PDB file of C-alpha atoms and ligand atoms in Angstrom:
ATOM      1  CA  ALA A   1       0.006  -0.274   0.278  1.00 93.00           C
ATOM      2  CA  PRO A   2       1.171   3.421  -0.469  1.00 96.00           C
ATOM      3  CA  LEU A   3       2.400   5.036   2.571  1.00 98.00           C
ATOM      4  CA  ILE A   4       0.031   7.654   1.990  1.00 97.00           C
ATOM      5  CA  ASN A   5      -2.795   8.150  -0.398  1.00 97.00           C
ATOM      6  CA  ILE A   6      -4.722  11.088  -0.945  1.00 97.00           C
ATOM      7  CA  LYS A   7      -8.028   9.831  -2.872  1.00 96.00           C
ATOM      8  CA  ASP A   8     -10.164  12.532  -4.135  1.00 96.00           C
ATOM      9  CA  ILE A   9     -10.159  15.291  -1.136  1.00 96.00           C
ATOM     10  CA  SER A  10     -10.890  18.696  -1.624  1.00 97.00           C
ATOM     11  CA  PHE A  11     -11.078  21.254   1.567  1.00 97.00           C
ATOM     12  CA  ASP A  12     -13.299  24.268   1.351  1.00 97.00           C
ATOM     13  CA  TYR A  13     -12.594  27.524   4.019  1.00 96.00           C
ATOM     14  CA  GLU A  14     -15.790  29.831   4.033  1.00 92.00           C
ATOM     15  CA  GLN A  15     -15.202  31.560   1.217  1.00 91.00           C
ATOM     16  CA  THR A  16     -12.207  29.756  -0.379  1.00 95.00           C
ATOM     17  CA  LYS A  17     -12.042  26.352  -2.060  1.00 95.00           C
ATOM     18  CA  ALA A  18      -7.921  25.713  -1.330  1.00 96.00           C
ATOM     19  CA  LEU A  19      -7.952  22.016  -2.372  1.00 96.00           C
ATOM     20  CA  ASP A  20     -10.132  21.134  -5.192  1.00 94.00           C
ATOM     21  CA  HIS A  21      -9.853  16.664  -6.297  1.00 94.00           C
ATOM     22  CA  ILE A  22      -6.722  16.730  -5.184  1.00 94.00           C
ATOM     23  CA  SER A  23      -5.326  13.075  -5.367  1.00 95.00           C
ATOM     24  CA  LEU A  24      -2.493  11.654  -4.813  1.00 96.00           C
ATOM     25  CA  LYS A  25      -0.105   8.688  -4.005  1.00 96.00           C
ATOM     26  CA  VAL A  26       4.046   8.467  -1.266  1.00 97.00           C
ATOM     27  CA  GLU A  27       4.711   5.164  -1.889  1.00 97.00           C
ATOM     28  CA  GLU A  28       7.940   4.380   0.145  1.00 98.00           C
ATOM     29  CA  GLY A  29      11.143   5.429  -1.148  1.00 97.00           C
ATOM     30  CA  ASP A  30       9.547   8.590  -2.999  1.00 97.00           C
ATOM     31  CA  PHE A  31      11.633  11.766  -2.801  1.00 97.00           C
ATOM     32  CA  LEU A  32       8.501  13.924  -3.406  1.00 97.00           C
ATOM     33  CA  ALA A  33       8.366  17.817  -3.861  1.00 96.00           C
ATOM     34  CA  ILE A  34       5.033  18.899  -3.492  1.00 96.00           C
ATOM     35  CA  LEU A  35       5.184  22.964  -5.239  1.00 94.00           C
ATOM     36  CA  GLY A  36       2.684  25.566  -5.405  1.00 93.00           C
ATOM     37  CA  PRO A  37       2.826  29.559  -5.377  1.00 91.00           C
ATOM     38  CA  ASN A  38       0.944  30.609  -2.400  1.00 91.00           C
ATOM     39  CA  GLY A  39      -1.959  30.455  -2.248  1.00 93.00           C
ATOM     40  CA  SER A  40      -2.618  27.018  -3.569  1.00 94.00           C
ATOM     41  CA  GLY A  41      -2.667  25.201  -1.261  1.00 95.00           C
ATOM     42  CA  LYS A  42       0.552  23.976  -0.002  1.00 95.00           C
ATOM     43  CA  SER A  43      -0.136  24.171   4.046  1.00 93.00           C
ATOM     44  CA  THR A  44      -3.681  22.809   3.666  1.00 95.00           C
ATOM     45  CA  LEU A  45      -2.262  19.803   2.041  1.00 96.00           C
ATOM     46  CA  LEU A  46       0.024  19.258   4.798  1.00 94.00           C
ATOM     47  CA  LYS A  47      -2.632  19.927   7.456  1.00 93.00           C
ATOM     48  CA  ILE A  48      -4.401  16.834   6.205  1.00 95.00           C
ATOM     49  CA  MET A  49      -1.658  14.570   5.961  1.00 94.00           C
ATOM     50  CA  LEU A  50      -0.538  15.152   9.253  1.00 93.00           C
ATOM     51  CA  GLY A  51      -4.280  14.957  10.646  1.00 90.00           C
ATOM     52  CA  LEU A  52      -4.557  18.083  12.002  1.00 91.00           C
ATOM     53  CA  ILE A  53      -7.777  19.219   9.941  1.00 94.00           C
ATOM     54  CA  LYS A  54     -10.120  16.756   7.877  1.00 95.00           C
ATOM     55  CA  PRO A  55     -10.911  17.087   3.729  1.00 97.00           C
ATOM     56  CA  THR A  56     -14.527  18.391   3.721  1.00 96.00           C
ATOM     57  CA  ARG A  57     -15.051  15.030   0.939  1.00 97.00           C
ATOM     58  CA  GLY A  58     -12.494  12.487  -0.526  1.00 97.00           C
ATOM     59  CA  SER A  59     -10.644  10.421   2.192  1.00 96.00           C
ATOM     60  CA  ILE A  60      -6.699   9.696   3.013  1.00 97.00           C
ATOM     61  CA  GLU A  61      -5.278   6.594   4.172  1.00 97.00           C
ATOM     62  CA  LEU A  62      -2.466   5.532   6.068  1.00 97.00           C
ATOM     63  CA  PHE A  63       0.731   2.849   5.336  1.00 97.00           C
ATOM     64  CA  GLY A  64      -3.319   1.686   4.247  1.00 96.00           C
ATOM     65  CA  GLN A  65      -5.622   2.375   6.896  1.00 96.00           C
ATOM     66  CA  ASP A  66      -7.843   4.854   7.193  1.00 95.00           C
ATOM     67  CA  ALA A  67      -6.961   7.783   8.431  1.00 94.00           C
ATOM     68  CA  LYS A  68      -9.107   8.288  11.697  1.00 91.00           C
ATOM     69  CA  ASP A  69      -8.638   4.618  12.002  1.00 92.00           C
ATOM     70  CA  PHE A  70      -4.807   5.297  12.144  1.00 94.00           C
ATOM     71  CA  LYS A  71      -2.386   4.453  15.345  1.00 93.00           C
ATOM     72  CA  HIS A  72       0.838   5.152  14.173  1.00 95.00           C
ATOM     73  CA  ARG A  73       1.729   9.144  14.263  1.00 91.00           C
ATOM     74  CA  GLU A  74       5.351   8.744  14.712  1.00 92.00           C
ATOM     75  CA  TRP A  75       6.125   7.165  11.370  1.00 96.00           C
ATOM     76  CA  ILE A  76       4.898   9.997  10.355  1.00 97.00           C
ATOM     77  CA  GLY A  77       7.666  12.726  11.025  1.00 96.00           C
ATOM     78  CA  TYR A  78       7.516  16.278  10.828  1.00 96.00           C
ATOM     79  CA  VAL A  79       9.833  19.595  10.419  1.00 95.00           C
ATOM     80  CA  SER A  80       8.130  22.583   9.969  1.00 91.00           C
ATOM     81  CA  GLN A  81       8.633  25.894   8.520  1.00 86.00           C
ATOM     82  CA  LYS A  82       8.993  27.549  11.974  1.00 70.00           C
ATOM     83  CA  SER A  83      11.420  25.523  13.244  1.00 65.00           C
ATOM     84  CA  ASN A  84      14.484  27.635  11.672  1.00 56.00           C
ATOM     85  CA  SER A  85      13.384  30.402  13.113  1.00 56.00           C
ATOM     86  CA  PHE A  86      14.138  28.810  16.056  1.00 58.00           C
ATOM     87  CA  ASN A  87      15.206  31.184  19.009  1.00 59.00           C
ATOM     88  CA  SER A  88      13.885  29.768  22.509  1.00 55.00           C
ATOM     89  CA  GLY A  89      14.971  32.975  24.555  1.00 61.00           C
ATOM     90  CA  PHE A  90      17.524  29.852  26.538  1.00 64.00           C
ATOM     91  CA  PRO A  91      20.276  28.580  25.382  1.00 70.00           C
ATOM     92  CA  ALA A  92      19.853  24.770  24.795  1.00 90.00           C
ATOM     93  CA  THR A  93      22.554  22.652  23.491  1.00 95.00           C
ATOM     94  CA  VAL A  94      22.079  21.269  19.944  1.00 96.00           C
ATOM     95  CA  GLU A  95      21.926  17.214  22.561  1.00 95.00           C
ATOM     96  CA  GLU A  96      18.764  19.038  24.519  1.00 93.00           C
ATOM     97  CA  VAL A  97      16.898  20.159  20.968  1.00 93.00           C
ATOM     98  CA  VAL A  98      16.907  17.228  19.263  1.00 95.00           C
ATOM     99  CA  ALA A  99      16.371  14.406  22.534  1.00 93.00           C
ATOM    100  CA  GLY A 100      13.148  16.751  22.192  1.00 91.00           C
ATOM    101  CA  GLY A 101      12.020  14.213  19.914  1.00 93.00           C
ATOM    102  CA  LEU A 102      12.307  11.363  22.394  1.00 90.00           C
ATOM    103  CA  ALA A 103      10.559  13.056  24.918  1.00 83.00           C
ATOM    104  CA  LYS A 104       7.402  11.433  26.284  1.00 79.00           C
ATOM    105  CA  LYS A 105       4.986  13.198  28.871  1.00 73.00           C
ATOM    106  CA  SER A 106       4.486  11.681  32.173  1.00 73.00           C
ATOM    107  CA  GLY A 107       2.664  13.726  34.146  1.00 75.00           C
ATOM    108  CA  LEU A 108       4.646  17.265  35.262  1.00 74.00           C
ATOM    109  CA  PHE A 109       7.684  15.575  33.621  1.00 76.00           C
ATOM    110  CA  HIS A 110       9.363  14.623  30.181  1.00 78.00           C
ATOM    111  CA  ARG A 111      10.817  11.197  30.181  1.00 81.00           C
ATOM    112  CA  PHE A 112      13.465  10.250  28.098  1.00 82.00           C
ATOM    113  CA  PRO A 113      14.748   6.595  27.101  1.00 82.00           C
ATOM    114  CA  LYS A 114      17.297   5.199  28.843  1.00 84.00           C
ATOM    115  CA  ASP A 115      19.255   4.505  25.579  1.00 87.00           C
ATOM    116  CA  TYR A 116      18.587   8.647  24.353  1.00 89.00           C
ATOM    117  CA  LYS A 117      22.708   8.944  23.773  1.00 93.00           C
ATOM    118  CA  GLU A 118      22.940   6.632  21.920  1.00 95.00           C
ATOM    119  CA  SER A 119      19.945   7.599  19.205  1.00 95.00           C
ATOM    120  CA  VAL A 120      20.544  11.330  19.638  1.00 97.00           C
ATOM    121  CA  GLY A 121      24.107  10.696  18.610  1.00 97.00           C
ATOM    122  CA  GLU A 122      22.571   8.771  15.484  1.00 97.00           C
ATOM    123  CA  ALA A 123      20.656  10.888  14.621  1.00 98.00           C
ATOM    124  CA  LEU A 124      22.799  13.225  14.026  1.00 98.00           C
ATOM    125  CA  GLU A 125      25.169  11.782  12.580  1.00 98.00           C
ATOM    126  CA  ALA A 126      22.842  11.129   9.931  1.00 98.00           C
ATOM    127  CA  VAL A 127      22.111  15.014   9.621  1.00 98.00           C
ATOM    128  CA  GLY A 128      25.682  15.745   9.513  1.00 97.00           C
ATOM    129  CA  MET A 129      25.809  17.553  12.592  1.00 98.00           C
ATOM    130  CA  GLU A 130      27.740  14.935  15.358  1.00 97.00           C
ATOM    131  CA  SER A 131      30.697  17.109  15.924  1.00 98.00           C
ATOM    132  CA  PHE A 132      28.011  20.094  17.070  1.00 98.00           C
ATOM    133  CA  ARG A 133      25.728  17.808  20.347  1.00 97.00           C
ATOM    134  CA  ASP A 134      26.912  20.478  22.436  1.00 97.00           C
ATOM    135  CA  ARG A 135      26.672  23.438  21.046  1.00 96.00           C
ATOM    136  CA  SER A 136      24.427  26.177  21.648  1.00 94.00           C
ATOM    137  CA  VAL A 137      21.412  25.995  18.289  1.00 93.00           C
ATOM    138  CA  SER A 138      21.109  29.860  19.026  1.00 90.00           C
ATOM    139  CA  GLU A 139      24.839  30.014  17.882  1.00 92.00           C
ATOM    140  CA  LEU A 140      24.532  28.065  14.961  1.00 93.00           C
ATOM    141  CA  SER A 141      23.709  29.104  10.781  1.00 91.00           C
ATOM    142  CA  GLY A 142      19.850  28.959   8.965  1.00 90.00           C
ATOM    143  CA  GLY A 143      21.579  25.614   7.919  1.00 93.00           C
ATOM    144  CA  GLN A 144      22.149  23.662  10.904  1.00 95.00           C
ATOM    145  CA  GLN A 145      19.046  25.342  12.913  1.00 94.00           C
ATOM    146  CA  GLN A 146      17.395  23.707  10.175  1.00 94.00           C
ATOM    147  CA  ARG A 147      19.472  19.822  10.202  1.00 96.00           C
ATOM    148  CA  VAL A 148      19.349  19.580  13.827  1.00 96.00           C
ATOM    149  CA  PHE A 149      15.725  19.911  13.425  1.00 95.00           C
ATOM    150  CA  ILE A 150      15.434  17.503  11.132  1.00 97.00           C
ATOM    151  CA  ALA A 151      17.724  15.525  13.301  1.00 98.00           C
ATOM    152  CA  ARG A 152      15.170  15.898  16.462  1.00 96.00           C
ATOM    153  CA  ALA A 153      12.222  14.846  14.018  1.00 97.00           C
ATOM    154  CA  LEU A 154      14.032  11.149  12.990  1.00 97.00           C
ATOM    155  CA  VAL A 155      15.647  10.710  16.426  1.00 96.00           C
ATOM    156  CA  ALA A 156      12.241   9.388  16.860  1.00 93.00           C
ATOM    157  CA  LYS A 157      12.452   6.983  13.705  1.00 95.00           C
ATOM    158  CA  PRO A 158       9.482   7.799  11.234  1.00 97.00           C
ATOM    159  CA  LYS A 159       9.502   5.640   8.227  1.00 98.00           C
ATOM    160  CA  VAL A 160       8.276   9.119   6.219  1.00 98.00           C
ATOM    161  CA  LEU A 161       9.203  12.558   6.933  1.00 98.00           C
ATOM    162  CA  ILE A 162       7.493  15.936   5.950  1.00 98.00           C
ATOM    163  CA  LEU A 163       9.212  19.061   5.279  1.00 97.00           C
ATOM    164  CA  ASP A 164       7.204  22.560   5.577  1.00 95.00           C
ATOM    165  CA  GLU A 165      10.083  25.054   3.194  1.00 94.00           C
ATOM    166  CA  PRO A 166      13.425  23.495   4.801  1.00 94.00           C
ATOM    167  CA  THR A 167      15.482  26.282   2.793  1.00 92.00           C
ATOM    168  CA  VAL A 168      13.446  29.417   3.681  1.00 89.00           C
ATOM    169  CA  GLY A 169      16.772  30.431   5.918  1.00 87.00           C
ATOM    170  CA  ILE A 170      19.384  28.315   4.354  1.00 91.00           C
ATOM    171  CA  ASP A 171      22.555  30.657   2.944  1.00 90.00           C
ATOM    172  CA  HIS A 172      22.401  30.172  -1.054  1.00 89.00           C
ATOM    173  CA  GLN A 173      25.976  28.016  -1.393  1.00 92.00           C
ATOM    174  CA  ASN A 174      24.625  25.730   1.411  1.00 92.00           C
ATOM    175  CA  VAL A 175      21.574  24.525  -0.540  1.00 92.00           C
ATOM    176  CA  GLN A 176      23.055  22.500  -2.914  1.00 92.00           C
ATOM    177  CA  SER A 177      24.694  20.621   0.192  1.00 94.00           C
ATOM    178  CA  PHE A 178      21.728  20.284   2.114  1.00 95.00           C
ATOM    179  CA  TYR A 179      19.873  18.201  -0.580  1.00 95.00           C
ATOM    180  CA  ASP A 180      22.965  15.721  -0.762  1.00 96.00           C
ATOM    181  CA  MET A 181      21.689  15.045   3.053  1.00 97.00           C
ATOM    182  CA  LEU A 182      18.133  15.081   1.981  1.00 97.00           C
ATOM    183  CA  ALA A 183      19.544  12.729  -0.387  1.00 97.00           C
ATOM    184  CA  SER A 184      20.674  10.358   1.466  1.00 97.00           C
ATOM    185  CA  LEU A 185      18.303   9.778   4.303  1.00 98.00           C
ATOM    186  CA  ASN A 186      16.678   8.794   1.362  1.00 97.00           C
ATOM    187  CA  ARG A 187      18.591   6.520  -0.572  1.00 96.00           C
ATOM    188  CA  GLU A 188      20.695   5.404   2.522  1.00 95.00           C
ATOM    189  CA  LYS A 189      17.932   5.475   5.429  1.00 95.00           C
ATOM    190  CA  GLY A 190      15.599   4.778   3.479  1.00 96.00           C
ATOM    191  CA  ILE A 191      13.186   7.185   4.507  1.00 98.00           C
ATOM    192  CA  THR A 192      10.947   8.376   2.271  1.00 98.00           C
ATOM    193  CA  LEU A 193      10.725  11.886   2.200  1.00 98.00           C
ATOM    194  CA  VAL A 194       7.874  14.728   1.438  1.00 98.00           C
ATOM    195  CA  LEU A 195       9.131  17.873   0.764  1.00 96.00           C
ATOM    196  CA  VAL A 196       6.319  21.351   0.530  1.00 96.00           C
ATOM    197  CA  THR A 197       8.062  24.512  -1.103  1.00 93.00           C
ATOM    198  CA  HIS A 198       7.284  27.252  -3.337  1.00 91.00           C
ATOM    199  CA  ASP A 199      10.867  27.416  -5.012  1.00 88.00           C
ATOM    200  CA  VAL A 200      10.947  25.472  -8.721  1.00 86.00           C
ATOM    201  CA  ASP A 201      14.601  25.327  -7.342  1.00 84.00           C
ATOM    202  CA  THR A 202      14.307  22.489  -4.940  1.00 84.00           C
ATOM    203  CA  VAL A 203      14.085  20.336  -8.002  1.00 86.00           C
ATOM    204  CA  THR A 204      16.848  18.947  -8.821  1.00 86.00           C
ATOM    205  CA  ASP A 205      18.377  15.178  -9.341  1.00 88.00           C
ATOM    206  CA  LYS A 206      17.401  13.816  -5.903  1.00 92.00           C
ATOM    207  CA  ILE A 207      14.119  14.509  -6.551  1.00 94.00           C
ATOM    208  CA  THR A 208      12.065  11.324  -7.199  1.00 94.00           C
ATOM    209  CA  HIS A 209       8.959  12.716  -7.921  1.00 94.00           C
ATOM    210  CA  VAL A 210       7.066  16.072  -8.147  1.00 94.00           C
ATOM    211  CA  ALA A 211       3.423  17.019  -7.938  1.00 94.00           C
ATOM    212  CA  CYS A 212       2.453  20.518  -8.657  1.00 93.00           C
ATOM    213  CA  LEU A 213      -0.731  22.168  -7.044  1.00 91.00           C
ATOM    214  CA  ASN A 214      -0.495  24.857  -9.979  1.00 80.00           C
ATOM    215  CA  GLN A 215      -0.569  22.611 -12.565  1.00 71.00           C
ATOM    216  CA  THR A 216       0.202  24.970 -15.388  1.00 70.00           C
ATOM    217  CA  ILE A 217       4.227  24.281 -13.910  1.00 71.00           C
ATOM    218  CA  HIS A 218       5.717  21.488 -15.428  1.00 75.00           C
ATOM    219  CA  PHE A 219       9.387  19.816 -15.172  1.00 80.00           C
ATOM    220  CA  HIS A 220      11.448  18.400 -17.669  1.00 78.00           C
ATOM    221  CA  GLY A 221      11.216  14.402 -16.898  1.00 81.00           C
ATOM    222  CA  TYR A 222       8.859  14.743 -14.382  1.00 85.00           C
ATOM    223  CA  LYS A 223       4.921  13.815 -14.249  1.00 86.00           C
ATOM    224  CA  ASN A 224       2.930  15.122 -12.498  1.00 89.00           C
ATOM    225  CA  GLN A 225       2.045  13.165  -9.648  1.00 88.00           C
ATOM    226  CA  LEU A 226      -0.731  15.506  -8.930  1.00 86.00           C
ATOM    227  CA  ASP A 227      -4.079  13.747 -10.060  1.00 75.00           C
ATOM    228  CA  SER A 228      -6.897  16.707  -9.942  1.00 64.00           C
ATOM    229  CA  MET A 229     -10.077  16.377 -11.258  1.00 54.00           C
ATOM    230  CA  SER A 230     -10.902  19.948 -11.869  1.00 47.00           C
ATOM    231  CA  ASP A 231      -8.843  21.934 -14.304  1.00 44.00           C
TER     232      ASP A 231
HETATM  233  P1  LIG B 301      -0.227  27.870   0.621  1.00 72.20           P
HETATM  234  O1  LIG B 301       0.574  27.311   1.311  1.00 72.20           O
HETATM  235  O2  LIG B 301       0.455  27.005  -0.889  1.00 72.20           O
HETATM  236  O3  LIG B 301       0.324  29.445   0.881  1.00 72.20           O
HETATM  237  P2  LIG B 301      -2.834  27.699   1.926  1.00 72.20           P
HETATM  238  O4  LIG B 301      -3.143  26.305   1.466  1.00 72.20           O
HETATM  239  O5  LIG B 301      -2.444  28.261   2.952  1.00 72.20           O
HETATM  240  O6  LIG B 301      -1.721  27.993   0.992  1.00 72.20           O
HETATM  241  O7  LIG B 301      -4.323  28.656   1.037  1.00 72.20           O
HETATM  242  C1  LIG B 301      -4.847  28.070   0.641  1.00 72.20           C
HETATM  243  C2  LIG B 301      -6.035  28.980   0.678  1.00 72.20           C
HETATM  244  O8  LIG B 301      -7.065  29.211   1.098  1.00 72.20           O
HETATM  245  C3  LIG B 301      -5.722  29.983  -0.545  1.00 72.20           C
HETATM  246  O9  LIG B 301      -6.809  31.320  -0.720  1.00 72.20           O
HETATM  247  C4  LIG B 301      -5.642  30.427   1.266  1.00 72.20           C
HETATM  248  O10 LIG B 301      -5.686  32.342   1.203  1.00 72.20           O
HETATM  249  C5  LIG B 301      -6.583  30.411   1.361  1.00 72.20           C
HETATM  250  N1  LIG B 301      -7.198  30.152   3.093  1.00 72.20           N
HETATM  251  C6  LIG B 301      -6.014  29.674   4.024  1.00 72.20           C
HETATM  252  N2  LIG B 301      -6.677  29.416   5.193  1.00 72.20           N
HETATM  253  C7  LIG B 301      -7.422  30.456   5.239  1.00 72.20           C
HETATM  254  C8  LIG B 301      -8.315  30.442   6.657  1.00 72.20           C
HETATM  255  N3  LIG B 301      -7.698  30.012   7.766  1.00 72.20           N
HETATM  256  N4  LIG B 301      -9.436  31.337   6.053  1.00 72.20           N
HETATM  257  C9  LIG B 301     -10.118  30.856   4.492  1.00 72.20           C
HETATM  258  N5  LIG B 301      -9.601  30.931   3.967  1.00 72.20           N
HETATM  259  C10 LIG B 301      -7.599  30.195   4.509  1.00 72.20           C
HETATM  260  P1  LIG B 302      14.219  22.039 -19.418  1.00 72.20           P
HETATM  261  O1  LIG B 302      14.299  20.868 -18.758  1.00 72.20           O
HETATM  262  O2  LIG B 302      14.069  21.746 -20.642  1.00 72.20           O
HETATM  263  O3  LIG B 302      16.193  23.426 -19.036  1.00 72.20           O
HETATM  264  P2  LIG B 302      12.469  22.905 -17.435  1.00 72.20           P
HETATM  265  O4  LIG B 302      10.633  23.031 -17.966  1.00 72.20           O
HETATM  266  O5  LIG B 302      12.459  22.277 -16.324  1.00 72.20           O
HETATM  267  O6  LIG B 302      13.259  23.186 -18.349  1.00 72.20           O
HETATM  268  O7  LIG B 302      13.174  24.455 -16.485  1.00 72.20           O
HETATM  269  C1  LIG B 302      14.330  25.123 -16.695  1.00 72.20           C
HETATM  270  C2  LIG B 302      13.790  25.609 -14.602  1.00 72.20           C
HETATM  271  O8  LIG B 302      12.957  26.937 -15.080  1.00 72.20           O
HETATM  272  C3  LIG B 302      14.076  24.509 -14.306  1.00 72.20           C
HETATM  273  O9  LIG B 302      15.362  24.908 -13.348  1.00 72.20           O
HETATM  274  C4  LIG B 302      12.810  24.760 -13.192  1.00 72.20           C
HETATM  275  O10 LIG B 302      13.145  24.832 -11.593  1.00 72.20           O
HETATM  276  C5  LIG B 302      11.945  26.794 -13.580  1.00 72.20           C
HETATM  277  N1  LIG B 302      10.946  26.308 -14.657  1.00 72.20           N
HETATM  278  C6  LIG B 302      10.209  25.782 -14.668  1.00 72.20           C
HETATM  279  N2  LIG B 302       9.255  25.781 -14.882  1.00 72.20           N
HETATM  280  C7  LIG B 302       8.816  26.602 -14.579  1.00 72.20           C
HETATM  281  C8  LIG B 302       7.591  27.756 -14.093  1.00 72.20           C
HETATM  282  N3  LIG B 302       6.637  27.120 -14.036  1.00 72.20           N
HETATM  283  N4  LIG B 302       7.945  28.943 -12.964  1.00 72.20           N
HETATM  284  C9  LIG B 302       9.507  28.946 -12.982  1.00 72.20           C
HETATM  285  N5  LIG B 302      10.114  27.790 -12.791  1.00 72.20           N
HETATM  286  C10 LIG B 302       9.777  27.495 -13.336  1.00 72.20           C
END
């Protein structure tokens, strides 16, 4: 079964049709870019995939199960757009931020698994940030912070990672190595990646599939994965 199967969904806000009869499958191993200009419905689609809102019409299956019966939300990791403008106002180390991805709330306290140091180390290694473990997150560059937030999502061992505008806040000259890191997560760690962005330059040779919410954008060599019944 596809890991995410969006079946003919629509979403209406009071005045606006944000999504109109959209279908999209995310298969295991995909590195999918969901593209669209501002206002094309990217955030709405993202919220539906994460189970934060329900489609007005249509249905969504996660790992072969109807989304409302799906019990393994931890299989779907998420790195929000706000993450990389993180400024906590208190000094949090890279290790503390990444370990936060493992915390289970228990009353007033957060409990961490016994082997959390090892898990944090593995996640930091996967994003090339193991040597920054004891550094304060606030003193890192935008690109380094974004890697730390990806590690925070990875530490919970998701099967799919959804990234919302991940290159916002990364210096232009560092974007290529950032994509190389994502490609290694995809190819070597087998993590299915869904990147949601308005930035058409994200469509590099690392991307395996493209879904354009704006049907007028076409990319040479890619079929639009998004089936839209509207025109
Ligand atoms: P994107 O993320 O691609 O910018 P959105 O999903 O945020 O697109 O928005 C899709 C459409 O829905 C836009 O026309 C937007 O103005 C509208 N919209 C988004 N959020 C709301 C909301 N809370 N209430 C009303 N309309 C909204
Ligand atoms: P080709 O493959 O023939 O070189 P493409 O259609 O792939 O041409 O587009 C070339 C570049 O233009 C790509 O790098 C892509 O990022 C960008 N691009 C493609 N379509 C659009 C569009 N509708 N709006 C903005 N940029 C686009």
